[in-house]
PDB file of C-alpha atoms and ligand atoms in Angstrom:
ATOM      1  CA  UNK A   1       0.000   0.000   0.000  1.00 83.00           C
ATOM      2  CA  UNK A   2       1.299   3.180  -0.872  1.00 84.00           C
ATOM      3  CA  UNK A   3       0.197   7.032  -1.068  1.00 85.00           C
ATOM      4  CA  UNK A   4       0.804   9.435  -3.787  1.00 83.00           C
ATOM      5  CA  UNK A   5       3.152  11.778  -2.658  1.00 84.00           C
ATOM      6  CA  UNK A   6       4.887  15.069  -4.110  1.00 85.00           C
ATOM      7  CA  UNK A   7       8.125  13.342  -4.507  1.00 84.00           C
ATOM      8  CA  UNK A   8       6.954  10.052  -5.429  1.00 84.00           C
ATOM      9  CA  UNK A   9       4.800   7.408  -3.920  1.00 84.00           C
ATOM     10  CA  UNK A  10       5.146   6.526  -0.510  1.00 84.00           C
ATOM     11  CA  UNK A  11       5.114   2.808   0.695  1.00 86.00           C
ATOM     12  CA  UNK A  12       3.159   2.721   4.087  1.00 86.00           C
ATOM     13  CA  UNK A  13       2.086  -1.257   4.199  1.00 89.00           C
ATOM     14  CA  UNK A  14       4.265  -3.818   2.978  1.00 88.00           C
ATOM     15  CA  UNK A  15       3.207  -7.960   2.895  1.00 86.00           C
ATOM     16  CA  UNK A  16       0.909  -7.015   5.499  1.00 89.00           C
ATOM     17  CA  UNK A  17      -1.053 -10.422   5.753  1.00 89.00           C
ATOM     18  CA  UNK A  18      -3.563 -11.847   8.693  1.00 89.00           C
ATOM     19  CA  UNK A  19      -6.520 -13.463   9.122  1.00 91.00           C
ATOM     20  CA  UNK A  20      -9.230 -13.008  11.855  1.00 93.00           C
ATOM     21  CA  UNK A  21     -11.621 -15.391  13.344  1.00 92.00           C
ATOM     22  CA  UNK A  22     -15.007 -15.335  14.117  1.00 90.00           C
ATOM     23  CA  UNK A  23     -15.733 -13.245  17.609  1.00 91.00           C
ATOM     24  CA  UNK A  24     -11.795 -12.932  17.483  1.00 95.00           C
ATOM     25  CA  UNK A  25     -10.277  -9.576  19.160  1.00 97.00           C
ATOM     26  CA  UNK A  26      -6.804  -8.604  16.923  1.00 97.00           C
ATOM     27  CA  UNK A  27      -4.677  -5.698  18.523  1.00 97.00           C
ATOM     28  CA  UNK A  28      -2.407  -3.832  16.640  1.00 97.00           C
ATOM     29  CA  UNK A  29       0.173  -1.619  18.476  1.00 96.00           C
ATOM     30  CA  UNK A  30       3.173  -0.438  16.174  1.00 94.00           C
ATOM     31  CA  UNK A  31       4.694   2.855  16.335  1.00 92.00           C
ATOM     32  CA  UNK A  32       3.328   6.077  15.456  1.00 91.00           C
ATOM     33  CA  UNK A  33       3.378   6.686  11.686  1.00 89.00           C
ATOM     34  CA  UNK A  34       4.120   2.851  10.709  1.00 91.00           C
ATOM     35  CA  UNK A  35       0.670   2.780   8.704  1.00 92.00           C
ATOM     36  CA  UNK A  36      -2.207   1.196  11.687  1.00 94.00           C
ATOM     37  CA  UNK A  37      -4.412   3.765  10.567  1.00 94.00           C
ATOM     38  CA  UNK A  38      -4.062   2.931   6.519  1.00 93.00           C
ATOM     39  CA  UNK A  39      -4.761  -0.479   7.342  1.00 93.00           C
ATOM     40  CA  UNK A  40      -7.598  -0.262   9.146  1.00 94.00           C
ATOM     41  CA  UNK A  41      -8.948   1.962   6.236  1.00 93.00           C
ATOM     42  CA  UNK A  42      -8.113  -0.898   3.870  1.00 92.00           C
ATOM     43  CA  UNK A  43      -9.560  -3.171   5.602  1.00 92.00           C
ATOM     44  CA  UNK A  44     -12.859  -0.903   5.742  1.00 91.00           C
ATOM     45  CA  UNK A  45     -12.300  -0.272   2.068  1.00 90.00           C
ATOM     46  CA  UNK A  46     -11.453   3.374   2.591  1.00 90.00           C
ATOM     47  CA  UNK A  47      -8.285   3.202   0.412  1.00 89.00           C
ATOM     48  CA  UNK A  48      -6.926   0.574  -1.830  1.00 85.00           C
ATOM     49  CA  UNK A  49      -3.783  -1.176  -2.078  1.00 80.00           C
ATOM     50  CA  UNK A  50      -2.277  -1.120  -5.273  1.00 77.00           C
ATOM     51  CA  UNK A  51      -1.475  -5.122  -4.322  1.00 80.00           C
ATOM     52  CA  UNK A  52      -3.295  -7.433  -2.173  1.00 82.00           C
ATOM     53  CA  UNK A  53      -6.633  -7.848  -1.414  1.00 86.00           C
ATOM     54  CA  UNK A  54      -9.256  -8.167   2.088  1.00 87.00           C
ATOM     55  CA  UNK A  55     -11.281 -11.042   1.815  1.00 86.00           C
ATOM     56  CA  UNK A  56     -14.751 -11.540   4.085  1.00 87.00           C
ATOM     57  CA  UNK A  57     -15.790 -15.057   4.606  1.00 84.00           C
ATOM     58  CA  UNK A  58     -19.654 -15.920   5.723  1.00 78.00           C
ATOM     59  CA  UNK A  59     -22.650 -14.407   5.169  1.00 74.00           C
ATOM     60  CA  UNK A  60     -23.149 -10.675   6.387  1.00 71.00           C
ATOM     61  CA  UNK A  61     -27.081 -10.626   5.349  1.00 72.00           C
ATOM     62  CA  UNK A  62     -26.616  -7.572   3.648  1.00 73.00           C
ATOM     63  CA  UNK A  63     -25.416  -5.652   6.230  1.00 77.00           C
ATOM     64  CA  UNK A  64     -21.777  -3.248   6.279  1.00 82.00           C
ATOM     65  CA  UNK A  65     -19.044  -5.486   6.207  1.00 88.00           C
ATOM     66  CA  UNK A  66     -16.981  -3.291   8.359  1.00 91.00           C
ATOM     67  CA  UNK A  67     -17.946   0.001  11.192  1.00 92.00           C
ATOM     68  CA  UNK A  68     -14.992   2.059  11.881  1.00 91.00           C
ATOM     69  CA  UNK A  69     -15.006   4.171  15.814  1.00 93.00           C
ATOM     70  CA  UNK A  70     -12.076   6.383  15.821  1.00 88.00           C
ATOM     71  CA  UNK A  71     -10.468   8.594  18.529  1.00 86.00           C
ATOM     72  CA  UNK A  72     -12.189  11.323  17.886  1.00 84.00           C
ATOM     73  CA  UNK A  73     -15.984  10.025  18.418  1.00 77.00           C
ATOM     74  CA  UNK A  74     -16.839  11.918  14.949  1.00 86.00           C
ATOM     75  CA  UNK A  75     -20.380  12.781  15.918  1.00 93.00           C
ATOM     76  CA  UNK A  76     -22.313  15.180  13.799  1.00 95.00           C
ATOM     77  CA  UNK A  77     -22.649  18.426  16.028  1.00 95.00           C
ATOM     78  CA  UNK A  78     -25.693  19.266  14.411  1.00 97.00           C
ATOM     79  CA  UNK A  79     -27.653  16.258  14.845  1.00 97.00           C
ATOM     80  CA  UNK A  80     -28.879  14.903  18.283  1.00 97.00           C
ATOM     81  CA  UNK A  81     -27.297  11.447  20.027  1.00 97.00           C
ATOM     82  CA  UNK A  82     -29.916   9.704  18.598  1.00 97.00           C
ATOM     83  CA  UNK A  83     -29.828  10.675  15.369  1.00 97.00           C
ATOM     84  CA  UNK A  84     -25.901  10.530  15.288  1.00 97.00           C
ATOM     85  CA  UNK A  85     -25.966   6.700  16.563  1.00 96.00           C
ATOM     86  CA  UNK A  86     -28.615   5.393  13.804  1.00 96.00           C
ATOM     87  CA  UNK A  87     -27.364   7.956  10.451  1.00 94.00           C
ATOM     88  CA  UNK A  88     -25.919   4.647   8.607  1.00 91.00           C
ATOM     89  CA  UNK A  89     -29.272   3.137   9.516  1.00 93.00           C
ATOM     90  CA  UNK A  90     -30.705   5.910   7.906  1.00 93.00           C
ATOM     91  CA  UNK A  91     -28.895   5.994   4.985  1.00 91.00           C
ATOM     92  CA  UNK A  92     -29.711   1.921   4.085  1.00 89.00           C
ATOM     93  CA  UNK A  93     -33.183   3.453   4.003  1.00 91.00           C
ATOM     94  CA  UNK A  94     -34.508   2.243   7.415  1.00 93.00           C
ATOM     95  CA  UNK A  95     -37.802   3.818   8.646  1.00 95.00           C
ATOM     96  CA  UNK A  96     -37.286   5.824  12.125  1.00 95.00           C
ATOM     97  CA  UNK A  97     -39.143   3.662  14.115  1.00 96.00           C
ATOM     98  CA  UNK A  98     -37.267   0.305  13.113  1.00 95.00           C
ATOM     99  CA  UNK A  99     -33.753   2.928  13.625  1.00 95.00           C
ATOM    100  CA  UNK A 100     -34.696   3.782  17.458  1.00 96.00           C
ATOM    101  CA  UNK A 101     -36.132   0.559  17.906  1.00 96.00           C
ATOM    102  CA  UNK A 102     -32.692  -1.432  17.119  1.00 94.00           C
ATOM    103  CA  UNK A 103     -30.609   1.515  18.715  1.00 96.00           C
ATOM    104  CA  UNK A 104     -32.729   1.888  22.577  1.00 96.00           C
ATOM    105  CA  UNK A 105     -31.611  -0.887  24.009  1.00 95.00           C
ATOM    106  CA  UNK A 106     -27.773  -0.097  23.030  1.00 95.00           C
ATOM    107  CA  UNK A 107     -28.421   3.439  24.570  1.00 96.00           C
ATOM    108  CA  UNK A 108     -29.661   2.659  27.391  1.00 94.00           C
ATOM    109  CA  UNK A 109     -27.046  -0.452  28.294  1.00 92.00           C
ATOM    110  CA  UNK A 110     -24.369   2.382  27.910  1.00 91.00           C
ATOM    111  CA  UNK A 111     -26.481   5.074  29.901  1.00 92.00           C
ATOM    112  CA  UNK A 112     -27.285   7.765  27.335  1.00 95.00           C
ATOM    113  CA  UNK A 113     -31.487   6.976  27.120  1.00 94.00           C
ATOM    114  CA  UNK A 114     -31.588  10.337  28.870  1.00 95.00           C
ATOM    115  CA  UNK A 115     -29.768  11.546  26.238  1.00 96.00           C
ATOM    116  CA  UNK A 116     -31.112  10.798  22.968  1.00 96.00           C
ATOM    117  CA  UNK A 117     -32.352  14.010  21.990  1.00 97.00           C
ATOM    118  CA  UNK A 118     -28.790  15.649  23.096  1.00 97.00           C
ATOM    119  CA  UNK A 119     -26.498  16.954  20.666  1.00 97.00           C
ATOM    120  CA  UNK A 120     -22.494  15.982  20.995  1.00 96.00           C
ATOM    121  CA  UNK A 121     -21.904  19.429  22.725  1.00 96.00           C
ATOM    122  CA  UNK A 122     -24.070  18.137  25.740  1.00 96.00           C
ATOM    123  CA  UNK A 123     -22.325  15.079  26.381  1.00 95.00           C
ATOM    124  CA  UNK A 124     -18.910  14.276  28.285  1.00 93.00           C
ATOM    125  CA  UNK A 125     -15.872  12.824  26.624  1.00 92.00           C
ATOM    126  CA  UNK A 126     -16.540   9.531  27.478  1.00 93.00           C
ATOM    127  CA  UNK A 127     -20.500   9.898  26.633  1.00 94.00           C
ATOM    128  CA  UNK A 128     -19.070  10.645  23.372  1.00 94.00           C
ATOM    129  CA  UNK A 129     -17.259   7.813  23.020  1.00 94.00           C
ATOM    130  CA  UNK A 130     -20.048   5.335  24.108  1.00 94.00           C
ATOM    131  CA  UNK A 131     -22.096   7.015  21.435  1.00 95.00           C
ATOM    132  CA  UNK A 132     -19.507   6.491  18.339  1.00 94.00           C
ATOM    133  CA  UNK A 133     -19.095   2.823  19.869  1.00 94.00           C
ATOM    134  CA  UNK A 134     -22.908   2.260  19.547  1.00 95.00           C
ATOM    135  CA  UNK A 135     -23.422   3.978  16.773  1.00 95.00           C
ATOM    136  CA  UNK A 136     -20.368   1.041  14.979  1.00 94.00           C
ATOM    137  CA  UNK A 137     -22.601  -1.705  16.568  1.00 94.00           C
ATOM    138  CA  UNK A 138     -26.248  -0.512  15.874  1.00 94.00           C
ATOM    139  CA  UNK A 139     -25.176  -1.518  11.946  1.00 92.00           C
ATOM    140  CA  UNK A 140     -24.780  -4.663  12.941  1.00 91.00           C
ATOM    141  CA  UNK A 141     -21.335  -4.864  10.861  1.00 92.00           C
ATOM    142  CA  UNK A 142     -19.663  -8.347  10.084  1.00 91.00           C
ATOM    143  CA  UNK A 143     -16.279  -6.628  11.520  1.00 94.00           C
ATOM    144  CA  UNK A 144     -15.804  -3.792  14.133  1.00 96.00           C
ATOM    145  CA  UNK A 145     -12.212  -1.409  13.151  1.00 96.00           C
ATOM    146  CA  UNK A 146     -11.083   0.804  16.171  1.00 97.00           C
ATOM    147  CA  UNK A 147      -8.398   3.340  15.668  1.00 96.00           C
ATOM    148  CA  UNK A 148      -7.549   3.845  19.293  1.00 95.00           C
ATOM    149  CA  UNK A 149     -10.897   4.671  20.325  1.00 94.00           C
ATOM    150  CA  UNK A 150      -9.880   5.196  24.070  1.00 94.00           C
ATOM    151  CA  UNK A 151      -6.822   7.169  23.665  1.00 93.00           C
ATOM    152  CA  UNK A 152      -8.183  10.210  24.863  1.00 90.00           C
ATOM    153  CA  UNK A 153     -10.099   9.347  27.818  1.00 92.00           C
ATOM    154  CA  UNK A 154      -9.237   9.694  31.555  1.00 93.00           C
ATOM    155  CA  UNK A 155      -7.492   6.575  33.106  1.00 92.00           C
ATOM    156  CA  UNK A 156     -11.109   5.337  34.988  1.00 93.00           C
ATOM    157  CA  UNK A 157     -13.018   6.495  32.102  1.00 93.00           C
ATOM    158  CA  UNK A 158     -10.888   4.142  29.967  1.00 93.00           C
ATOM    159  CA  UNK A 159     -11.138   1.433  32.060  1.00 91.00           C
ATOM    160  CA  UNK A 160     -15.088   1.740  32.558  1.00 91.00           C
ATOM    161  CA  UNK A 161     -15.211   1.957  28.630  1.00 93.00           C
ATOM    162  CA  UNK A 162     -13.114  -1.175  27.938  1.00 93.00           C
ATOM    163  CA  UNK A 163     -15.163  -3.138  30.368  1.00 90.00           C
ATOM    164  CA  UNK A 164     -18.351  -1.998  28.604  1.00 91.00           C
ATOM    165  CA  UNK A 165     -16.566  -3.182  25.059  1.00 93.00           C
ATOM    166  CA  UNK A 166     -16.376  -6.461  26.657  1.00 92.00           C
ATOM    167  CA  UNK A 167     -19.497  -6.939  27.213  1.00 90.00           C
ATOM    168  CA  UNK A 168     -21.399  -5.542  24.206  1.00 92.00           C
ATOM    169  CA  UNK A 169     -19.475  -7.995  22.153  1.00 93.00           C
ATOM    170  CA  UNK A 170     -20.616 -11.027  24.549  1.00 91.00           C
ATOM    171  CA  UNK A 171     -23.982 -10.152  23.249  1.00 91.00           C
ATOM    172  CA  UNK A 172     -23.407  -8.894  19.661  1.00 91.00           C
ATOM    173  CA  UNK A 173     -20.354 -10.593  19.006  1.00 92.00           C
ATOM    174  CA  UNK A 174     -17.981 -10.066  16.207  1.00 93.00           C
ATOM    175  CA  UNK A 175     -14.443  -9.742  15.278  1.00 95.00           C
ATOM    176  CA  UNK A 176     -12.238  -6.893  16.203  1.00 97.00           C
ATOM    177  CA  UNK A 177      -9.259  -5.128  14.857  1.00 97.00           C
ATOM    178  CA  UNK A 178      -7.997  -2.975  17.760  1.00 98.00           C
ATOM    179  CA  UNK A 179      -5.501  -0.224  16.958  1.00 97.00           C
ATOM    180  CA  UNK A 180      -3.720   0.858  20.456  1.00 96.00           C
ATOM    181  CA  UNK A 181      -0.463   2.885  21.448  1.00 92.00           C
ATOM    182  CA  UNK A 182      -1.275   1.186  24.965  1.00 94.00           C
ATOM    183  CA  UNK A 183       0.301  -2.286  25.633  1.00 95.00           C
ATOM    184  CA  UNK A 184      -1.846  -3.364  28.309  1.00 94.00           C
ATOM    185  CA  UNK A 185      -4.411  -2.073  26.550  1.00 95.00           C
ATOM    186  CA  UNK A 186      -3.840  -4.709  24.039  1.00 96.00           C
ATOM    187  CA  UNK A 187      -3.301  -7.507  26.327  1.00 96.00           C
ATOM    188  CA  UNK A 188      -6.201  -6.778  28.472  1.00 95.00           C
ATOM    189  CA  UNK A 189      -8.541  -6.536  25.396  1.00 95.00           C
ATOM    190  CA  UNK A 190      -6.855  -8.966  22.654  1.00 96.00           C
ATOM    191  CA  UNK A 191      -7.345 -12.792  22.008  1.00 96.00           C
ATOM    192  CA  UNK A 192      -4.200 -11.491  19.742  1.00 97.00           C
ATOM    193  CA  UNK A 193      -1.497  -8.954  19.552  1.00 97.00           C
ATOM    194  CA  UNK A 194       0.427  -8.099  16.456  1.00 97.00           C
ATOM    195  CA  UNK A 195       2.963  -6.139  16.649  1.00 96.00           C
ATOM    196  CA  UNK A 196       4.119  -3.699  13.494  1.00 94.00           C
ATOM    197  CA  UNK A 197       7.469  -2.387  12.341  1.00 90.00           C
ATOM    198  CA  UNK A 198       7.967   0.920  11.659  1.00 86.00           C
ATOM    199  CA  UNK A 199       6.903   2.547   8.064  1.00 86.00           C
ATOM    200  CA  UNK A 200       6.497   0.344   5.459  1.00 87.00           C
ATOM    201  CA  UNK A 201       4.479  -1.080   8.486  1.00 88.00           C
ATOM    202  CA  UNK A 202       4.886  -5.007   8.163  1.00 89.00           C
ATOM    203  CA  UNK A 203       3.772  -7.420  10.970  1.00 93.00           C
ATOM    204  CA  UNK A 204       6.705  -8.393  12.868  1.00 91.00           C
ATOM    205  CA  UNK A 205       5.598 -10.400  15.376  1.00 94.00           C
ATOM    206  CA  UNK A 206       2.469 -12.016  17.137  1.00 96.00           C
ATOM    207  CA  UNK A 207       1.629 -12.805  20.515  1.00 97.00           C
ATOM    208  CA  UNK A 208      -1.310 -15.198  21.847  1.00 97.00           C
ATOM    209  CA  UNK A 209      -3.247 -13.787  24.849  1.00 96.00           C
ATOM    210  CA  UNK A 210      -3.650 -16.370  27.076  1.00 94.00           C
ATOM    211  CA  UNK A 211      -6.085 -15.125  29.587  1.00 93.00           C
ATOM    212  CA  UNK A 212      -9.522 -16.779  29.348  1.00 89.00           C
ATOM    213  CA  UNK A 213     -12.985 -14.768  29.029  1.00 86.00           C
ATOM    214  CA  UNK A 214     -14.635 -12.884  30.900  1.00 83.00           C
ATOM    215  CA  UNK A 215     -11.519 -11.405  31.687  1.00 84.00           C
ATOM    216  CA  UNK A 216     -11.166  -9.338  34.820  1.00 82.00           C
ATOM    217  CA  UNK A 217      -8.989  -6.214  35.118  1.00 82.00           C
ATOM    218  CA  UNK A 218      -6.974  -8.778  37.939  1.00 87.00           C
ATOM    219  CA  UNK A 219      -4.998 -10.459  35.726  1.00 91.00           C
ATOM    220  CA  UNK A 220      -2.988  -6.931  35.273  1.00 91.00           C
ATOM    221  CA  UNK A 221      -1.577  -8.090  38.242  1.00 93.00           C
ATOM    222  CA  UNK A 222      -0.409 -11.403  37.037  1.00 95.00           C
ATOM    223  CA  UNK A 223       2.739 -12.242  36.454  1.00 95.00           C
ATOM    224  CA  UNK A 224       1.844 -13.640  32.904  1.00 95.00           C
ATOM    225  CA  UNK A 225       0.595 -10.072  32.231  1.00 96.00           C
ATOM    226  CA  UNK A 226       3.880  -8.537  33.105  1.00 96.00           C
ATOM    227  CA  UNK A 227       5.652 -11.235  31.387  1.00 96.00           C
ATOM    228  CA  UNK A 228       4.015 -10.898  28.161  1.00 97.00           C
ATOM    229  CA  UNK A 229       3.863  -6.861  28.131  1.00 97.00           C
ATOM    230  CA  UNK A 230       7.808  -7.132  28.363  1.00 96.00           C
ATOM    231  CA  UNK A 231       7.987  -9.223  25.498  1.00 96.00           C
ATOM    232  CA  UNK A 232       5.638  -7.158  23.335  1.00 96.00           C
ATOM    233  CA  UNK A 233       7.998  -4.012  24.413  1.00 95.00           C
ATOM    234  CA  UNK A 234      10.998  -5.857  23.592  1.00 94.00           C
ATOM    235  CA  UNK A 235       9.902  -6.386  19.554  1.00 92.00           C
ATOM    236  CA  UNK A 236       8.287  -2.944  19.633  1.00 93.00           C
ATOM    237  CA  UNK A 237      10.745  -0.438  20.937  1.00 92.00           C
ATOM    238  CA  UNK A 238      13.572  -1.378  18.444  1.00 87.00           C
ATOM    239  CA  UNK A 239      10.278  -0.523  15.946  1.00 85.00           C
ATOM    240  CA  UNK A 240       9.490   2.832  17.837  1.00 87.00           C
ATOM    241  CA  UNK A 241      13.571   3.566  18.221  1.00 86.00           C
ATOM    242  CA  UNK A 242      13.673   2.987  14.142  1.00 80.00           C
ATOM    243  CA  UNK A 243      10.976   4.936  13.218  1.00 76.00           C
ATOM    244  CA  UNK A 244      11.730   7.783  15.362  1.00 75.00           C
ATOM    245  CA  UNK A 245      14.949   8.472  13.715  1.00 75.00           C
ATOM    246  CA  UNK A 246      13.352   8.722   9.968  1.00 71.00           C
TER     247      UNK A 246
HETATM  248  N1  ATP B   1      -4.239  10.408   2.999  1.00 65.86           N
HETATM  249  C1  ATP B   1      -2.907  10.331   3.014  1.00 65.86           C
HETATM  250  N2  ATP B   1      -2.170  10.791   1.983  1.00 65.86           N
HETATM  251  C2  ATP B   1      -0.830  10.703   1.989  1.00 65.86           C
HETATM  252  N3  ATP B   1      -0.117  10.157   2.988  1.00 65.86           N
HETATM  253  C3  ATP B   1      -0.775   9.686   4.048  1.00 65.86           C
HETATM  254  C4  ATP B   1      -2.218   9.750   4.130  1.00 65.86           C
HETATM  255  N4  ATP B   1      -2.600   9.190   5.314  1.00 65.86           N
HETATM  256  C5  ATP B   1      -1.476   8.811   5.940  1.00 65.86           C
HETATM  257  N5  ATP B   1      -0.383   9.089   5.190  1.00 65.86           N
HETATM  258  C6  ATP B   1       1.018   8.766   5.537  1.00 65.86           C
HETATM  259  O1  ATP B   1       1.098   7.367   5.725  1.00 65.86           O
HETATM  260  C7  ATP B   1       1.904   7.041   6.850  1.00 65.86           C
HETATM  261  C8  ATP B   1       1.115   6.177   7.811  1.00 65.86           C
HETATM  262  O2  ATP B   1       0.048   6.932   8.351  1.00 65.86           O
HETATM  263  P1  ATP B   1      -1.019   6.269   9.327  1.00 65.86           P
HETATM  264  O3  ATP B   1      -1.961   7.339   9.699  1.00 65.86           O
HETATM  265  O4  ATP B   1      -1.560   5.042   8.720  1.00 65.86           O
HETATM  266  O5  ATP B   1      -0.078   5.863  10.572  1.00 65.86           O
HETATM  267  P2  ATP B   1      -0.476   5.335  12.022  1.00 65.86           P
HETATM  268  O6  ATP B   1       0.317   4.097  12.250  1.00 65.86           O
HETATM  269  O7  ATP B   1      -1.946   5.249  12.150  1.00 65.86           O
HETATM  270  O8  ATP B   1       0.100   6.486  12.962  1.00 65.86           O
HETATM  271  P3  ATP B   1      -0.430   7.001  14.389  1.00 65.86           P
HETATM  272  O9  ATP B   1      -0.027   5.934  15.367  1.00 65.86           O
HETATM  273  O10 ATP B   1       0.337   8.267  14.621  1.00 65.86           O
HETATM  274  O11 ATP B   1      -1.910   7.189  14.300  1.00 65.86           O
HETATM  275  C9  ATP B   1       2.379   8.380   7.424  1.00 65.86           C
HETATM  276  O12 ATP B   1       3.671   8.590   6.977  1.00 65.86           O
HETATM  277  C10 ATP B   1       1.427   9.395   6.846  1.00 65.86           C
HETATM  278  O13 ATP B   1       2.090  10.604   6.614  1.00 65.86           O
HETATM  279 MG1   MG B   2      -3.343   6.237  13.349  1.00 65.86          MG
END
């Protein structure tokens, strides 16, 4: 995959290749600039690669293939919570009342039915969040992309929000490509960690997580946890080290 550039193209993804399983959570740390972001935009269909190719397997009864939540929650400032969360229902065509019917019960698991007829402005940071996250599942989408979707909360916000993850997908499960900066992030989220090199991002390494489900925020104090956060470090600070020095 590369972009057009002024002085030529420039190669951002190189033999990227993974698969993901059914109801399986991917992570993807790699450092800043090393092409997470492009990826998860091919993978969504955003951009193309000029080689290669993203292949769904299964049925997705004509719903999106992929639902993208990014940092920034991207609401629509204009348009109320409500109205934000069900706008790709909207645009397949879906009547109003079949929209707020399928989006309610999302709403109110993450707290905001007092807030449906708020606009972004009204809402906290992390209210924000848990509306872009709702507004990915209420599609119903065969995969769920997150660009580091918690990187901007408050520690406890970020914790509350990764627990509620968790339990969305144990009732509307699906596969997950998680991009994160945050290690034990990854770990306490993943069923898999891949680790990128710096720009032309390629996958370098890959580590099982070997904690079962539910997982509870304990096992940060394992010594598993601490053993397998050093190793991710290990392959991705000579990655960070490189790319900081182009
Ligand atoms: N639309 C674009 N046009 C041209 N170049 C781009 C475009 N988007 C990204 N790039 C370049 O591609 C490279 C990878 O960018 P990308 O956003 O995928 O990185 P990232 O791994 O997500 O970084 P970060 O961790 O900082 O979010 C960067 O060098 C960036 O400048
Ligand atoms: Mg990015």
């Amino acid at each position: 995959m590369a972009y057009r550039h002024r002085d030529g193209p420039l190669e951002v993804l190189r033999r990227v290749s993974f698969g993901v399983e059914a109801q399986e959570f991917v992570c993807l740390v790699g450092p800043s600039g090393c092409g997470k972001t492009t990826l998860l935009k091919v993978l969504a269909g955003l951009v193309h690669p000029y080689e290669g190719r993203v292949d769904f397997v299964g049925s997705h009864n004509g719903n999106p293939l992929t639902a993208m939540v990014f940092q920034d929650h991207g609401l629509f400032p204009w348009m109320t919570v409500m109205d934000n969360v069900t706008f790709g229902l909207d645009m397949r065509g879906m009547a109003r009342v079949e929209r707020e019917r399928r989006a309610l019960p999302l709403l109110e698991r993450a707290g905001l039915a007092r807030f449906v007829r708020s606009y972004p402005h009204e809402l906290s940071i992390g209210m924000k969040q848990r509306a872009g996250l709702i507004r990915a599942f209420v599609t119903d989408p065969a995969v769920l992309l997150m660009d580091e979707p918690f990187a901007s909360l408050d520690a406890q916000t970020k914790l509350i929000l990764q627990d509620e993850l968790l339990r969305i997908l144990r009732d509307y499960p699906r596969p997950v490509v998680y991009v994160t900066h945050d290690i034990e992030e990854a770990i306490l989220l993943g069923d898999r960690v891949l680790v990128m090199t710096a720009r032309p991002g390629e996958v370098k390494a890959e580590f099982q997580v070997p904690f079962a489900r539910p997982r509870a925020l304990a096992v940060i104090q394992t010594p598993e946890f601490a053993d397998l956060k050093g190793l991710i470090w290990r392959d991705l600070e000579a990655a960070v080290r490189y790319q900081s020095q182009q």
